[in-house]
Coordinates of C-alpha atoms and ligand atoms in Angstrom, one line a residue:
X1 CA 75.0 35.7 145.2
X2 CA 77.9 33.1 146.0
X3 CA 79.9 31.7 143.5
X4 CA 81.2 28.0 143.4
X5 CA 84.1 27.0 140.9
X6 CA 83.2 24.8 138.0
X7 CA 86.4 22.8 137.3
X8 CA 86.5 21.8 133.8
X9 CA 87.5 18.2 133.3
X10 CA 89.9 19.1 130.5
X11 CA 92.1 21.0 132.9
X12 CA 92.6 18.0 135.1
X13 CA 93.4 15.3 132.4
X14 CA 97.1 16.0 133.6
X15 CA 97.9 19.8 133.5
X16 CA 101.7 18.9 134.3
X17 CA 102.1 16.2 131.5
X18 CA 100.4 18.7 129.0
X19 CA 102.8 21.5 130.2
X20 CA 105.9 19.2 129.9
X21 CA 104.9 17.9 126.5
X22 CA 104.3 21.7 125.2
X23 CA 107.6 22.8 126.6
X24 CA 109.6 19.7 125.2
X25 CA 107.8 20.2 121.8
X26 CA 108.4 23.9 121.9
X27 CA 112.0 23.8 122.8
X28 CA 112.8 21.1 120.2
X29 CA 111.2 23.2 117.4
X30 CA 113.1 25.8 115.2
X31 CA 112.7 28.5 116.2
X32 CA 112.2 27.7 119.9
X33 CA 109.0 28.8 121.5
X34 CA 106.8 28.1 124.5
X35 CA 103.0 29.0 124.4
X36 CA 102.2 32.3 126.1
X37 CA 99.3 31.0 128.0
X38 CA 101.9 29.2 130.5
X39 CA 102.8 32.6 131.8
X40 CA 99.6 32.7 133.8
X41 CA 100.3 30.6 136.8
X42 CA 99.5 32.4 140.2
X43 CA 102.6 34.4 140.2
X44 CA 102.5 35.1 136.5
X45 CA 98.8 36.4 136.8
X46 CA 99.9 38.8 139.8
X47 CA 102.9 40.2 137.9
X48 CA 100.4 40.8 134.8
X49 CA 98.1 42.8 137.1
X50 CA 101.2 44.9 138.0
X51 CA 102.2 45.3 134.2
X52 CA 98.6 46.7 133.9
X53 CA 99.4 49.4 136.2
X54 CA 102.6 50.5 134.5
X55 CA 103.0 54.1 132.8
X56 CA 104.3 52.6 129.6
X57 CA 101.7 49.8 129.4
X58 CA 98.9 51.8 127.6
X59 CA 96.2 49.0 126.6
X60 CA 94.6 48.7 129.8
X61 CA 94.1 52.3 130.5
X62 CA 93.0 52.8 126.9
X63 CA 90.4 49.9 127.1
X64 CA 89.0 51.2 130.5
X65 CA 88.7 54.6 129.1
X66 CA 86.6 53.2 126.2
X67 CA 84.5 51.1 128.8
X68 CA 84.0 54.1 131.1
X69 CA 83.2 56.7 128.2
X70 CA 80.9 54.3 126.1
X71 CA 79.5 52.0 128.9
X72 CA 75.9 53.0 128.3
X73 CA 76.1 52.5 124.5
X74 CA 77.9 49.1 124.9
X75 CA 75.3 47.9 127.6
X76 CA 72.5 49.1 125.1
X77 CA 74.1 47.0 122.3
X78 CA 74.3 43.9 124.7
X79 CA 70.7 44.3 125.9
X80 CA 69.1 43.3 129.3
X81 CA 69.0 39.8 130.7
X82 CA 72.2 38.8 129.0
X83 CA 74.4 35.9 130.1
X84 CA 77.9 37.2 129.9
X85 CA 80.8 34.7 129.4
X86 CA 84.2 36.1 129.8
X87 CA 87.0 34.6 128.3
X88 CA 90.2 35.0 130.2
X89 CA 88.8 37.0 133.0
X90 CA 91.9 37.5 135.2
X91 CA 91.1 40.0 137.7
X92 CA 87.8 41.1 135.9
X93 CA 88.8 44.8 136.3
X94 CA 87.0 46.0 133.1
X95 CA 84.1 43.5 133.7
X96 CA 83.0 45.7 136.6
X97 CA 82.8 48.7 134.4
X98 CA 80.5 46.7 131.9
X99 CA 78.5 45.2 134.9
X100 CA 77.9 48.6 136.2
X101 CA 76.3 49.5 133.0
X102 CA 74.4 46.1 132.1
X103 CA 70.6 46.0 132.9
X104 CA 69.8 42.8 134.9
X105 CA 72.5 40.4 133.7
X106 CA 71.1 36.9 134.3
X107 CA 74.4 35.3 134.8
X108 CA 78.2 36.0 134.7
X109 CA 80.5 33.1 133.7
X110 CA 84.2 34.0 134.2
X111 CA 86.3 31.4 132.3
X112 CA 90.1 31.3 133.2
X113 CA 93.0 29.1 133.2
X114 CA 94.6 30.3 136.6
X115 CA 92.3 28.3 139.0
X116 CA 93.2 30.2 142.2
X117 CA 93.2 33.7 140.7
X118 CA 89.7 32.8 139.2
X119 CA 88.1 31.6 142.5
X120 CA 89.4 34.7 144.2
X121 CA 88.2 37.0 141.8
X122 CA 84.8 35.3 141.6
X123 CA 84.3 35.5 145.3
X124 CA 85.1 39.3 145.2
X125 CA 82.7 39.9 142.3
X126 CA 79.9 37.9 144.0
X127 CA 80.4 39.8 147.4
X128 CA 80.5 43.2 145.3
X129 CA 77.5 42.5 143.3
X130 CA 75.0 40.6 145.6
X131 CA 72.3 40.4 143.0
X132 CA 74.4 38.9 140.3
X133 CA 74.8 34.9 139.8
X134 CA 78.4 34.2 139.2
X135 CA 79.5 30.8 137.9
X136 CA 83.2 30.7 137.4
X137 CA 84.7 28.2 135.2
X138 CA 88.4 27.1 135.3
X139 CA 89.1 26.2 131.8
X140 CA 91.4 26.7 129.0
X141 CA 89.3 28.4 126.4
X142 CA 91.0 27.2 123.7
X143 CA 89.5 23.8 124.4
X144 CA 85.9 22.7 124.5
X145 CA 84.2 23.6 127.9
X146 CA 80.7 23.7 129.3
X147 CA 79.2 27.0 129.8
X148 CA 76.8 26.8 132.8
X149 CA 73.1 27.7 132.2
X150 CA 71.2 30.5 133.7
X151 CA 68.1 29.5 135.7
X152 CA 66.4 32.3 133.5
X153 CA 66.8 30.3 130.4
X154 CA 66.5 31.0 127.5
X155 CA 68.6 34.1 127.7
X156 CA 70.9 35.6 124.9
X157 CA 74.6 35.1 125.4
X158 CA 77.3 37.6 125.0
X159 CA 81.0 36.6 125.0
X160 CA 83.1 39.1 126.5
X161 CA 86.8 39.0 125.4
X162 CA 88.5 41.9 126.8
X163 CA 92.3 42.8 127.1
X164 CA 93.5 42.2 123.6
X165 CA 94.2 38.5 124.5
X166 CA 93.0 37.6 120.9
X167 CA 96.4 39.4 119.8
X168 CA 98.4 36.7 121.7
X169 CA 97.2 34.1 119.1
X170 CA 99.0 33.6 115.8
X171 CA 96.5 35.0 113.1
X172 CA 95.3 31.8 111.8
X173 CA 94.7 30.6 115.5
X174 CA 92.8 33.9 116.2
X175 CA 90.6 33.2 113.3
X176 CA 90.1 29.5 114.6
X177 CA 89.3 30.9 118.1
X178 CA 86.7 33.3 116.7
X179 CA 85.0 30.3 114.7
X180 CA 85.1 28.2 117.9
X181 CA 83.3 31.0 119.7
X182 CA 80.9 31.3 116.9
X183 CA 80.1 27.6 117.1
X184 CA 79.3 27.8 120.7
X185 CA 76.9 30.7 120.1
X186 CA 73.4 30.7 118.7
X187 CA 72.3 33.1 115.7
X188 CA 71.9 36.7 117.2
X189 CA 74.4 36.1 120.3
X190 CA 77.0 38.7 120.6
X191 CA 80.7 39.1 121.0
X192 CA 82.3 42.0 122.6
X193 CA 85.9 42.0 122.1
X194 CA 88.9 44.3 122.8
X195 CA 92.1 44.5 120.6
X196 CA 95.2 46.7 120.4
X197 CA 95.4 48.9 117.3
X198 CA 98.6 49.5 115.2
X199 CA 100.5 52.6 116.3
X200 CA 103.9 54.2 116.4
X201 CA 106.6 51.7 117.0
X202 CA 108.2 53.7 120.1
X203 CA 105.0 53.5 122.0
X204 CA 104.6 49.7 121.2
X205 CA 108.2 48.8 122.1
X206 CA 108.2 50.9 125.4
X207 CA 105.1 49.2 126.5
X208 CA 106.8 45.9 126.4
X209 CA 110.1 47.0 127.6
X210 CA 109.2 49.0 130.8
X211 CA 111.7 50.8 132.8
X212 CA 111.1 49.1 136.1
X213 CA 111.6 45.5 134.4
X214 CA 108.3 44.0 135.4
X215 CA 107.8 42.7 131.9
X216 CA 111.2 41.0 132.1
X217 CA 110.2 39.6 135.2
X218 CA 106.9 38.3 133.7
X219 CA 108.8 36.7 130.9
X220 CA 111.4 35.1 133.2
X221 CA 108.7 33.8 135.5
X222 CA 108.2 31.1 132.8
X223 CA 112.0 30.0 133.6
X224 CA 111.0 29.8 137.3
X225 CA 107.7 28.0 136.6
X226 CA 109.7 25.4 134.5
X227 CA 112.1 24.8 137.2
X228 CA 109.5 24.3 140.0
X229 CA 106.8 22.4 138.1
X230 CA 108.9 20.5 135.5
X231 CA 112.1 20.0 137.5
X232 CA 114.1 22.0 135.0
X233 CA 117.4 23.8 135.8
X234 CA 117.0 27.0 134.0
X235 CA 119.4 29.7 135.4
X236 CA 117.0 32.7 135.1
X237 CA 120.2 35.1 135.2
X238 CA 121.5 33.7 132.2
X239 CA 118.5 34.7 130.1
X240 CA 117.6 38.2 129.0
X241 CA 114.2 39.6 128.1
X242 CA 113.9 40.9 124.6
X243 CA 110.6 42.5 123.1
X244 CA 110.4 44.3 119.7
X245 CA 108.0 45.0 117.0
X246 CA 108.0 42.9 114.0
X247 CA 106.5 45.3 111.4
X248 CA 106.0 42.9 108.6
X249 CA 104.0 40.5 110.9
X250 CA 102.2 43.3 112.7
X251 CA 103.1 42.3 116.2
X252 CA 105.2 42.5 119.3
X253 CA 107.3 39.4 119.9
X254 CA 108.6 38.6 123.2
X255 CA 111.7 36.3 123.6
X256 CA 114.1 35.0 126.3
X257 CA 117.6 35.5 125.2
X258 CA 120.5 33.1 126.2
X259 CA 123.3 35.2 127.6
X260 CA 125.9 32.4 126.9
X261 CA 126.3 28.9 125.6
X262 CA 124.6 26.7 128.1
X263 CA 122.7 23.4 128.6
X264 CA 119.5 22.9 130.4
X265 CA 117.8 19.8 131.4
X266 CA 114.1 19.0 131.7
X267 CA 113.0 15.7 132.7
X268 CA 115.2 13.2 130.8
X269 CA 115.7 15.9 128.0
X270 CA 118.9 18.2 127.6
X271 CA 118.7 21.4 125.4
X272 CA 121.8 23.1 124.4
X273 CA 121.5 27.0 123.8
X274 CA 124.0 29.2 122.0
X275 CA 124.8 32.6 123.0
X276 CA 122.0 34.9 121.8
X277 CA 119.7 32.1 120.8
X278 CA 116.2 32.8 121.9
X279 CA 113.0 31.2 123.0
X280 CA 110.0 33.0 121.7
X281 CA 107.5 33.3 124.5
X282 CA 104.7 35.6 123.1
X283 CA 103.3 37.3 120.0
X284 CA 101.0 40.3 120.6
X285 CA 99.3 41.4 117.4
X286 CA 98.2 44.8 116.7
X287 CA 95.3 45.0 114.2
X288 CA 93.8 47.9 112.1
X289 CA 89.8 48.0 112.8
X290 CA 89.2 46.9 109.2
X291 CA 91.5 44.1 109.4
X292 CA 89.8 42.7 112.4
X293 CA 86.4 43.1 111.0
X294 CA 87.5 41.2 108.0
X295 CA 89.0 38.4 110.0
X296 CA 85.8 38.1 112.1
X297 CA 83.5 38.3 109.1
X298 CA 85.3 35.2 107.6
X299 CA 84.0 33.1 110.5
X300 CA 80.3 34.4 110.7
X301 CA 80.8 37.6 112.9
X302 CA 79.1 40.9 111.7
X303 CA 80.6 43.9 113.3
X304 CA 77.8 46.1 114.7
X305 CA 79.7 48.8 116.2
X306 CA 83.4 49.8 117.3
X307 CA 84.7 52.2 119.9
X308 CA 88.2 53.5 120.4
X309 CA 90.0 55.6 122.9
X310 CA 90.9 59.3 122.3
X311 CA 94.3 58.5 120.9
X312 CA 93.1 55.5 118.9
X313 CA 95.4 53.0 120.7
X314 CA 92.7 50.4 121.3
X315 CA 89.4 49.4 120.0
X316 CA 86.4 47.4 121.3
X317 CA 84.2 45.9 118.9
X318 CA 80.6 44.5 119.2
X319 CA 79.8 41.8 116.7
X320 CA 76.8 39.4 116.3
X321 CA 76.6 36.0 114.8
Ligands
AVI1 C1 97.4 39.4 128.0 N1 98.1 40.2 126.8 C2 97.1 40.8 125.9 C3 99.3 41.1 127.0 C4 99.8 41.7 125.7 O1 100.0 42.9 125.8 O2 99.9 41.2 124.9 C5 100.3 40.3 127.7 C6 101.5 40.8 128.0 N2 102.7 40.5 127.6 C7 103.6 41.5 128.1 N3 103.0 42.6 128.6 C8 101.7 42.2 128.6

């Protein structure tokens, strides 16, 4: 079945003004930071797809392993005739594994902030799954958005949130997001969510410091994006990529590090950077299964089952409201 993109009004209020606002706020704060959602313009989304193919970046393969190995069990938990709403669908790679196992899903709603990437992916999926209704929604899922209804209402909803994107939120934001998802669901609806597990520091740090420099390019794309969309004058050669595991906080942190003293202007604002001063661009939290279960339980989600890969690097949890 064909798919037509539903553009969420909140995305069009003025995305450029919102980006500028968030950047000015983030660069004026101490320590400096920029929300990681701004990685995902068209180029950033493409670089992220490359990251997922890297030897060092284990999460994508570990999650796919779980989906292949336990696809039948997972599909059984979700039941038939489900409306599947995917948060941050990207290229929907893992979704295909799930769709291959699901029995008669009534509607697939991929929700993503990257408009072009979403439209392309939805079209390809609609072509490859001719019996599936696909209703893509271009939206920032941290904001309210309308979920299209299935023509076979009422049907059960299951939110699918793969890829450990939940780890990119500060812990209190992650709990708030889980609460927002619960608010948009009915009693008995499901949440299938992937998150990265705690593990040895070497494995973690290598995953975010790949030898080919793809993650560094992903990080620096943010500078190029600010230059092209906000008229900033960052010299990307004068910023380095730094990613490390913050053990106390249980997260990988990615930073852009100023290689010298320099000034950068954005709109009418000027920012002075000392040598070695950083802009934090991403948190990637790593949880234990019990930690995550407790976090979700605080906001009304009951864990039904958890699957992990052979090395216990990654977990996929099914919860119900
Ligand atoms: C999308 N997200 C789960 C990735 C992560 O691992 O936190 C983003 C990423 N950043 C660097 N490499 C991958």
